[in-house]
XYZ file of C-alpha atoms in Angstrom:
561
model
C 40.158 -71.546 -14.062
C 43.339 -71.379 -12.090
C 45.080 -69.038 -14.916
C 42.370 -66.530 -14.153
C 42.341 -66.581 -10.959
C 45.062 -63.918 -10.422
C 44.098 -61.384 -13.402
C 42.033 -58.200 -12.263
C 38.661 -57.487 -12.212
C 36.944 -56.964 -15.446
C 32.592 -55.994 -14.549
C 30.228 -54.021 -16.324
C 29.103 -52.221 -13.384
C 31.246 -49.283 -14.454
C 30.958 -49.911 -18.253
C 28.913 -47.243 -21.088
C 25.702 -46.326 -22.020
C 22.861 -46.632 -24.555
C 22.151 -43.797 -27.111
C 18.383 -43.386 -28.766
C 17.928 -41.613 -31.302
C 14.011 -40.633 -32.198
C 11.502 -37.474 -33.176
C 10.318 -35.692 -30.362
C 6.533 -36.732 -29.180
C 4.027 -35.493 -32.199
C 7.130 -33.764 -34.232
C 6.634 -33.954 -38.256
C 9.607 -35.513 -39.708
C 8.238 -33.188 -43.258
C 12.658 -32.120 -43.552
C 13.490 -35.891 -43.389
C 13.794 -38.030 -46.271
C 13.179 -41.313 -45.901
C 11.240 -41.191 -43.136
C 12.702 -42.836 -40.405
C 11.625 -45.830 -37.668
C 12.556 -44.990 -34.427
C 13.894 -44.846 -32.388
C 17.441 -45.950 -33.472
C 19.756 -47.082 -30.757
C 23.334 -47.324 -30.679
C 26.128 -47.833 -28.057
C 27.781 -45.444 -26.249
C 32.018 -44.263 -24.838
C 31.413 -42.447 -21.832
C 34.531 -40.680 -22.329
C 34.458 -37.719 -19.819
C 32.372 -36.561 -16.886
C 32.279 -33.299 -16.376
C 30.347 -32.310 -18.550
C 29.510 -35.848 -19.424
C 30.682 -36.398 -23.546
C 29.675 -39.112 -25.139
C 31.009 -41.153 -28.597
C 29.321 -43.102 -30.920
C 28.836 -44.633 -34.427
C 27.375 -42.216 -36.794
C 24.549 -44.566 -38.755
C 22.130 -44.284 -36.187
C 22.097 -41.199 -36.967
C 21.769 -41.094 -40.855
C 17.590 -41.252 -41.207
C 17.346 -38.145 -39.715
C 19.763 -36.629 -42.145
C 17.429 -33.435 -43.365
C 16.741 -33.998 -47.491
C 18.527 -30.399 -48.408
C 21.625 -32.196 -46.976
C 21.703 -35.543 -48.656
C 23.887 -34.789 -51.474
C 26.655 -33.208 -50.246
C 27.230 -34.527 -46.601
C 30.133 -36.783 -47.768
C 32.032 -33.498 -48.851
C 32.038 -31.976 -45.430
C 34.520 -32.081 -42.636
C 31.954 -31.888 -39.694
C 27.698 -32.365 -40.036
C 26.704 -29.832 -36.937
C 22.961 -29.925 -35.065
C 21.257 -28.016 -38.276
C 21.967 -30.100 -40.690
C 19.634 -32.896 -38.964
C 15.994 -32.532 -38.043
C 15.473 -30.567 -35.670
C 13.097 -32.369 -33.816
C 15.652 -34.843 -33.338
C 15.338 -36.123 -29.401
C 18.513 -37.832 -27.774
C 17.943 -40.066 -24.239
C 21.160 -41.527 -22.936
C 20.390 -44.795 -20.750
C 23.079 -46.423 -18.061
C 22.793 -48.314 -15.541
C 21.870 -47.003 -12.122
C 23.791 -47.342 -9.282
C 21.875 -49.989 -7.222
C 21.752 -51.779 -10.209
C 25.411 -52.120 -11.239
C 26.269 -55.050 -8.647
C 23.377 -57.146 -10.455
C 24.396 -56.586 -13.957
C 28.045 -56.960 -13.889
C 29.534 -59.543 -14.905
C 32.511 -61.469 -13.307
C 34.623 -62.687 -16.282
C 37.732 -61.503 -17.621
C 38.804 -59.873 -13.649
C 40.208 -56.773 -15.663
C 38.527 -53.361 -15.234
C 37.448 -51.499 -17.970
C 37.163 -48.574 -16.012
C 34.161 -45.729 -16.917
C 34.014 -46.371 -20.316
C 32.549 -49.369 -22.721
C 29.906 -49.466 -25.005
C 26.044 -50.384 -24.283
C 24.195 -50.752 -27.191
C 24.301 -50.150 -30.623
C 22.069 -49.100 -34.406
C 19.865 -51.747 -34.975
C 15.909 -51.537 -36.444
C 14.988 -53.947 -33.831
C 15.164 -50.750 -31.856
C 11.323 -50.592 -31.209
C 11.131 -50.448 -27.259
C 10.522 -46.996 -25.480
C 10.178 -48.496 -21.927
C 13.014 -47.453 -19.560
C 14.064 -50.406 -17.759
C 14.495 -49.715 -13.774
C 17.701 -50.607 -13.920
C 18.329 -47.938 -16.009
C 19.276 -44.406 -15.565
C 18.135 -42.027 -18.022
C 19.865 -38.896 -19.532
C 18.469 -36.266 -22.130
C 21.812 -35.942 -24.266
C 22.316 -33.531 -27.436
C 23.924 -34.103 -30.557
C 27.290 -31.694 -30.664
C 28.425 -33.096 -33.903
C 29.214 -35.683 -36.586
C 32.690 -35.902 -37.913
C 34.260 -38.491 -40.160
C 37.223 -40.071 -40.061
C 39.074 -39.872 -43.463
C 42.300 -42.102 -41.820
C 39.649 -45.027 -41.534
C 37.729 -44.070 -44.961
C 40.664 -44.587 -46.858
C 42.177 -47.398 -45.374
C 38.868 -49.090 -46.077
C 38.878 -47.995 -49.939
C 41.574 -49.771 -50.377
C 41.300 -52.901 -48.909
C 37.723 -53.406 -49.685
C 37.455 -53.347 -53.468
C 33.467 -53.107 -54.301
C 34.369 -55.939 -57.090
C 34.400 -58.110 -54.738
C 30.511 -57.352 -53.780
C 31.516 -56.873 -49.872
C 28.135 -56.276 -47.685
C 27.896 -54.785 -44.359
C 24.526 -55.390 -41.693
C 22.916 -55.701 -45.229
C 24.302 -52.735 -46.612
C 25.632 -52.179 -49.822
C 29.187 -50.953 -49.316
C 31.330 -49.626 -52.719
C 34.092 -48.936 -52.648
C 33.269 -44.469 -53.050
C 29.793 -44.914 -51.528
C 30.646 -45.210 -47.990
C 27.514 -43.529 -46.339
C 28.362 -42.695 -42.561
C 30.442 -45.931 -42.413
C 33.801 -43.775 -41.109
C 31.236 -41.278 -39.006
C 31.346 -40.789 -35.244
C 28.904 -38.514 -33.522
C 30.113 -36.558 -29.985
C 27.267 -36.311 -27.723
C 26.945 -33.733 -24.397
C 24.772 -35.428 -21.779
C 22.535 -32.277 -20.690
C 21.403 -33.634 -16.712
C 23.363 -31.576 -14.164
C 23.635 -35.229 -11.758
C 25.206 -37.429 -14.176
C 27.960 -38.869 -12.772
C 30.893 -41.089 -13.853
C 34.033 -41.822 -12.404
C 36.212 -40.843 -14.662
C 37.680 -40.932 -17.971
C 38.288 -43.446 -20.166
C 41.698 -45.155 -20.718
C 43.023 -44.380 -24.047
C 45.321 -46.093 -26.228
C 46.990 -45.642 -30.163
C 46.377 -47.879 -32.134
C 50.224 -48.280 -33.686
C 51.123 -50.202 -31.056
C 48.837 -53.230 -31.950
C 50.733 -56.456 -33.443
C 48.773 -59.137 -35.122
C 47.541 -61.344 -32.806
C 46.968 -59.433 -29.920
C 44.449 -60.223 -27.722
C 40.924 -57.746 -27.944
C 37.679 -57.580 -25.902
C 34.912 -56.267 -27.330
C 32.403 -54.948 -25.053
C 28.012 -54.039 -27.286
C 24.625 -55.004 -26.831
C 23.317 -57.977 -29.334
C 20.063 -56.998 -30.517
C 20.320 -53.200 -30.247
C 17.995 -51.594 -27.182
C 15.887 -55.094 -27.714
C 16.158 -56.374 -23.865
C 18.844 -54.656 -22.742
C 18.609 -55.919 -19.255
C 19.686 -59.484 -20.854
C 22.491 -58.144 -23.502
C 23.653 -55.191 -22.159
C 27.224 -54.889 -22.359
C 27.938 -58.359 -23.019
C 31.332 -59.211 -23.798
C 33.327 -61.332 -26.893
C 37.246 -62.204 -26.925
C 39.663 -62.083 -29.817
C 42.076 -60.990 -31.501
C 43.841 -58.663 -34.040
C 43.406 -60.164 -37.438
C 44.820 -57.853 -39.523
C 45.469 -54.317 -39.985
C 45.591 -51.120 -42.154
C 46.268 -47.429 -43.266
C 48.465 -45.360 -41.663
C 48.849 -46.345 -38.209
C 46.876 -49.067 -38.182
C 43.268 -46.719 -38.909
C 41.218 -49.361 -39.613
C 41.430 -52.829 -37.549
C 40.340 -56.713 -38.197
C 39.071 -58.718 -34.931
C 37.695 -61.888 -34.640
C 36.226 -61.526 -32.015
C 32.578 -62.260 -32.120
C 29.848 -59.501 -32.565
C 25.550 -59.647 -33.529
C 24.244 -57.101 -34.846
C 23.494 -54.688 -32.657
C 27.432 -53.984 -31.158
C 27.822 -51.372 -33.850
C 29.503 -48.416 -31.711
C 30.989 -50.812 -29.411
C 34.452 -50.426 -27.939
C 37.272 -53.072 -28.171
C 39.918 -53.010 -25.616
C 43.683 -54.178 -25.640
C 45.385 -54.948 -22.350
C 48.652 -53.093 -20.993
C 49.854 -54.360 -17.887
C 46.856 -54.564 -15.498
C 44.533 -52.827 -16.698
C 42.185 -52.692 -20.146
C 42.517 -49.880 -22.589
C 40.371 -48.624 -25.354
C 41.487 -49.197 -28.811
C 38.557 -48.727 -31.089
C 35.153 -48.659 -32.303
C 33.406 -51.188 -33.842
C 31.937 -50.267 -37.459
C 30.615 -53.429 -38.362
C 29.762 -57.207 -36.541
C 29.267 -58.480 -40.010
C 31.196 -59.022 -42.882
C 30.924 -60.384 -46.329
C 32.609 -60.759 -49.222
C 30.767 -62.202 -52.149
C 27.546 -63.392 -49.944
C 30.215 -65.337 -48.019
C 30.193 -64.296 -44.201
C 33.967 -64.180 -43.144
C 33.536 -64.284 -39.656
C 35.480 -60.506 -38.796
C 34.461 -57.223 -37.376
C 35.637 -54.296 -39.044
C 36.752 -51.700 -36.204
C 37.983 -47.982 -36.390
C 41.116 -46.907 -34.784
C 39.812 -44.665 -31.432
C 43.440 -42.670 -31.878
C 42.300 -41.425 -35.322
C 38.752 -41.055 -34.435
C 39.278 -38.387 -31.678
C 41.805 -36.546 -33.437
C 39.477 -35.829 -35.806
C 37.119 -34.844 -33.307
C 39.613 -32.450 -31.976
C 41.115 -31.036 -35.337
C 37.238 -29.893 -35.716
C 36.780 -28.827 -31.897
C 39.758 -26.655 -32.707
C 38.113 -24.208 -35.842
C 35.005 -23.951 -33.387
C 35.110 -20.686 -31.881
C 31.985 -21.297 -30.089
C 33.504 -24.552 -28.674
C 33.896 -24.690 -24.835
C 37.311 -25.630 -23.466
C 35.892 -28.661 -21.422
C 34.660 -30.490 -24.515
C 37.806 -30.929 -26.286
C 38.912 -31.988 -23.245
C 38.838 -36.014 -23.707
C 39.892 -35.780 -27.161
C 43.210 -35.451 -25.360
C 42.470 -38.954 -23.575
C 45.028 -41.027 -26.676
C 47.639 -42.401 -23.581
C 51.078 -41.912 -25.578
C 52.878 -44.827 -26.964
C 55.991 -44.026 -25.021
C 56.974 -47.000 -22.478
C 53.501 -49.314 -23.436
C 53.795 -52.174 -23.824
C 50.391 -54.704 -25.120
C 50.078 -58.047 -23.904
C 51.152 -60.236 -26.448
C 50.110 -64.373 -26.916
C 50.247 -64.315 -30.499
C 51.910 -65.818 -33.239
C 55.562 -64.144 -33.045
C 57.317 -62.710 -37.177
C 58.808 -66.215 -37.981
C 55.284 -67.715 -38.031
C 53.924 -65.002 -39.961
C 57.067 -65.269 -41.898
C 56.245 -69.056 -42.937
C 53.218 -68.588 -44.790
C 53.554 -67.761 -48.371
C 50.683 -66.201 -51.121
C 50.902 -68.525 -53.594
C 48.944 -66.460 -56.895
C 47.970 -68.889 -59.950
C 46.623 -66.652 -62.343
C 43.816 -64.673 -61.073
C 43.480 -66.734 -58.563
C 45.255 -66.946 -54.535
C 45.941 -69.408 -51.826
C 48.125 -69.493 -49.229
C 51.540 -71.902 -48.206
C 54.088 -73.224 -45.937
C 57.286 -73.431 -46.223
C 58.793 -76.311 -45.095
C 62.725 -75.475 -46.354
C 64.240 -72.594 -48.345
C 62.791 -73.939 -51.795
C 59.559 -76.014 -51.019
C 56.023 -74.517 -50.073
C 53.392 -76.557 -49.376
C 49.700 -75.706 -50.213
C 46.540 -77.218 -51.658
C 45.664 -78.804 -54.961
C 42.923 -76.267 -55.711
C 44.620 -73.346 -55.158
C 47.493 -73.788 -58.083
C 44.093 -75.561 -60.090
C 45.776 -77.657 -62.251
C 48.589 -75.142 -62.835
C 52.429 -76.235 -63.753
C 53.657 -72.767 -62.687
C 52.451 -70.589 -59.649
C 54.123 -67.379 -58.030
C 55.008 -66.874 -54.611
C 55.019 -63.752 -52.681
C 56.103 -63.703 -48.983
C 56.423 -60.945 -46.426
C 58.507 -58.309 -46.590
C 57.824 -58.253 -50.684
C 60.219 -61.291 -52.270
C 58.690 -62.719 -55.191
C 59.791 -66.110 -56.658
C 58.471 -68.389 -59.803
C 58.238 -71.789 -58.301
C 56.990 -75.101 -60.287
C 54.207 -77.548 -59.019
C 56.229 -80.783 -58.895
C 52.742 -82.329 -57.091
C 49.250 -82.574 -56.426
C 46.698 -84.827 -54.772
C 44.470 -86.202 -56.911
C 40.560 -84.551 -57.492
C 38.835 -87.353 -55.330
C 41.607 -88.273 -52.828
C 40.423 -86.175 -49.317
C 43.894 -85.443 -48.543
C 43.797 -81.607 -51.149
C 47.688 -81.508 -51.450
C 50.251 -79.690 -53.262
C 54.194 -78.989 -53.408
C 56.196 -76.090 -55.086
C 59.770 -76.145 -55.849
C 61.071 -72.506 -55.960
C 63.524 -71.306 -58.520
C 65.122 -69.885 -55.925
C 65.647 -69.808 -52.145
C 63.109 -66.996 -50.189
C 66.074 -65.202 -48.094
C 63.176 -64.782 -45.627
C 63.031 -68.369 -44.363
C 61.655 -69.539 -40.925
C 61.997 -73.390 -40.453
C 58.617 -74.245 -38.159
C 58.905 -76.747 -35.381
C 56.555 -79.848 -35.946
C 54.033 -80.561 -34.532
C 54.170 -84.930 -33.430
C 50.811 -84.615 -31.090
C 47.517 -82.551 -31.000
C 45.576 -82.067 -27.999
C 41.877 -81.520 -28.441
C 40.383 -78.352 -26.554
C 44.095 -76.450 -26.274
C 44.199 -72.785 -28.185
C 45.328 -72.751 -31.950
C 46.065 -70.054 -34.141
C 45.175 -70.169 -38.097
C 47.478 -67.950 -40.436
C 46.277 -67.479 -43.884
C 45.914 -64.535 -46.806
C 42.298 -65.078 -45.830
C 40.176 -62.526 -47.920
C 42.575 -59.965 -48.904
C 45.992 -61.323 -50.435
C 48.397 -59.465 -50.350
C 47.190 -56.317 -49.815
C 47.659 -56.178 -45.949
C 49.518 -59.163 -45.365
C 48.313 -62.106 -43.420
C 45.614 -62.072 -41.358
C 45.539 -64.414 -37.987
C 42.314 -65.669 -36.552
C 42.073 -67.922 -33.469
C 40.214 -70.303 -31.704
C 40.313 -74.033 -30.509
C 41.661 -77.540 -31.561
C 38.232 -78.507 -31.498
C 38.201 -82.372 -32.635
C 41.313 -85.017 -34.391
C 39.620 -87.129 -36.288
C 41.053 -90.401 -35.752
C 41.745 -93.565 -38.186
C 43.268 -96.800 -35.894
C 44.142 -94.318 -33.474
C 45.951 -92.076 -36.006
C 45.166 -88.614 -36.447
C 44.101 -87.833 -40.207
C 42.241 -84.582 -40.003
C 42.228 -81.454 -37.241
C 38.453 -79.613 -37.364
C 39.206 -75.953 -35.570
C 37.064 -73.057 -34.543
C 39.229 -70.764 -36.222
C 37.578 -67.767 -38.455
C 38.774 -69.467 -42.203
C 37.886 -67.443 -45.468
C 38.385 -68.640 -49.196
C 42.172 -67.309 -49.677
C 43.376 -69.386 -46.528
C 43.326 -72.619 -47.900
C 47.507 -73.565 -47.605
C 47.569 -71.471 -44.250
C 49.205 -72.424 -40.918
C 47.286 -74.037 -37.763
C 49.713 -73.165 -34.986
C 49.463 -74.003 -31.521
C 49.172 -71.064 -29.134
C 51.335 -72.148 -26.657
C 54.414 -73.823 -28.143
C 54.163 -72.067 -31.470
C 54.445 -75.697 -33.394
C 53.334 -76.055 -36.994
C 50.000 -78.703 -36.624
C 48.346 -78.308 -39.942
C 47.945 -77.237 -43.149
C 44.395 -75.601 -44.087
C 42.228 -76.964 -46.307
C 38.856 -76.261 -45.842
C 36.034 -74.723 -43.863
C 32.400 -76.156 -44.747
C 29.926 -74.959 -46.910
C 26.382 -76.518 -46.463
C 25.262 -75.958 -50.863
C 21.616 -76.645 -50.208
C 21.218 -73.297 -48.534
C 24.660 -71.279 -49.952
C 25.976 -71.283 -46.736
C 29.779 -70.751 -45.801
C 30.493 -71.760 -42.115
C 33.997 -70.013 -41.567
C 34.169 -71.291 -37.878
C 34.243 -74.975 -38.592
C 37.001 -75.692 -40.631
C 39.684 -78.764 -41.313
C 43.734 -79.372 -41.199
C 45.433 -81.775 -42.490
C 47.860 -82.593 -39.661
C 51.825 -82.404 -40.203
C 52.183 -85.615 -38.964
C 50.828 -87.176 -42.428
C 52.393 -84.878 -44.126
C 56.377 -85.036 -42.372
C 57.388 -88.038 -44.024
C 56.117 -87.087 -47.404
C 58.582 -83.713 -47.182
C 61.051 -85.380 -45.795
C 61.826 -87.784 -48.521
C 61.467 -85.227 -50.976
C 64.147 -83.186 -49.586
C 66.632 -86.290 -49.267
C 65.833 -88.708 -51.496
C 64.134 -86.478 -54.484
C 61.216 -88.878 -54.026
C 57.640 -88.857 -54.537
C 56.596 -91.789 -53.585
C 55.728 -90.417 -50.058
C 53.415 -87.670 -51.662
C 51.844 -89.711 -54.003
C 50.574 -92.413 -50.957
C 48.530 -89.686 -50.228
C 45.856 -90.507 -52.600
C 45.922 -93.975 -51.049
C 45.812 -92.563 -47.369
C 42.782 -90.701 -48.235
C 40.707 -93.451 -49.245
C 41.064 -94.369 -45.703
C 39.349 -91.270 -44.390
C 36.567 -90.350 -46.707
C 35.690 -87.550 -45.243
C 34.490 -85.777 -48.099
C 31.924 -88.816 -49.002
C 30.765 -88.529 -45.382
C 29.506 -85.580 -45.081
C 27.601 -85.094 -48.124
C 23.391 -86.122 -47.690
C 21.557 -88.502 -49.985
C 20.539 -86.192 -53.391
C 17.025 -87.915 -52.532
C 16.539 -85.767 -50.080
C 18.095 -82.366 -50.156
C 21.077 -81.207 -53.294
C 24.771 -81.932 -51.610
C 26.183 -80.370 -49.148
C 30.355 -80.349 -49.646
C 33.238 -79.493 -47.634
């Protein structure tokens, strides 16, 4: 609390809008296929006051696309209003002046300006009543434009063979309906008032680990008085594509926040850096705990290029497209890992299987036993592009609670940066995990943030660390760092899965404390002895976390870490 006292104020009194899409009362939907169920709601960013220009995600308009456009829309550079149902009705809702103070949140104490999102696409958007705390403005669709840079990055990163799912929609590499599309709206009411344009910034300024805030409304237009402009905090987990067009963050967003804003801290203020595309992602039916975001500068550039080619476009409509602040002189607030920490984590490949590892010596890599999968040799890739062969010199037993393997490389890695090892652990401290997660080598290691939620002790000594960082398949063997000191706390071994219902929990995971492993590492470096590592099997018998977390098979199937 004391650290927050001097930070600028962020409230919801100036933030975004609700976008509701439906048919006009009594109108026919015969030209649309399939027939939409509505209204549909979506988050909106108020880009400008005069005229009132709103940006939102295009997914909420997909049910209203004319049947004649269904087969060809993906080949268009722009979709104009005539491509949609002629009886389309749009409404933009925002908090009214007398209720903004009541709706405002006082954390974090920075100002988003008049730009943050409100409601988002969700099938629960069935409420027609307008709350007394909201002003309703009629609006019109100007156009829907695809962001091709985002689409290109997405198609390269998200392979269809990995069975990716986003909000219940099957998304293949070449079949991405409306995921990369964004709609531009104009508010028709002359009495619409806004305090000024949103401040935007280029995603090129971002680095992995940079803190970000998201703002959107869970569950769409269901109970907006309760959920309107809900905030979440996370970090930039990874980026991909030209100019970081595709961003992944571990900020926890819920269904209904699609179209919400992602804001980065620059100086004393917040700047819009991206739009939420999908708050929940699954890979092969496993929730990965990351939110998919499209960079705002690429969205605005796509819209600007279309507007410049339209002879009937008023100049005032183009002004909001120039909102992205130039990169020159801007510095994003940073509290995440620096480059040596990222370089300490490597990709460990064993045939088609990959995991992560930590460089503890120019020729030694620490990883997990289940990553090497019984192999005698592996291939190790470090950043930016070094590859080395390694020999597996030790693995713990399958039955051991300590899932550890030691790999010795044939040659030293040129990017070696010796991590500083921690000697103590503080429950509740901020931490982050660096690992190759769900994407392998495609875009380098991912970073996720959380806290050290528990230190499990046996006879007073730390034997396992529990964190809230999002950990996915591929992160095993990765590094757990303390945010404040940058010290290596442990090696990631598992998240939690309940096999009785087939659910994986990425935010409940375990790491082996580095204090358990350090004596064995030093003994091997100085004496070439594996005795210290072999003792891990005996130490693991005392821990028995694996067995304690399994249920009685008589009641339900086993739940195994």
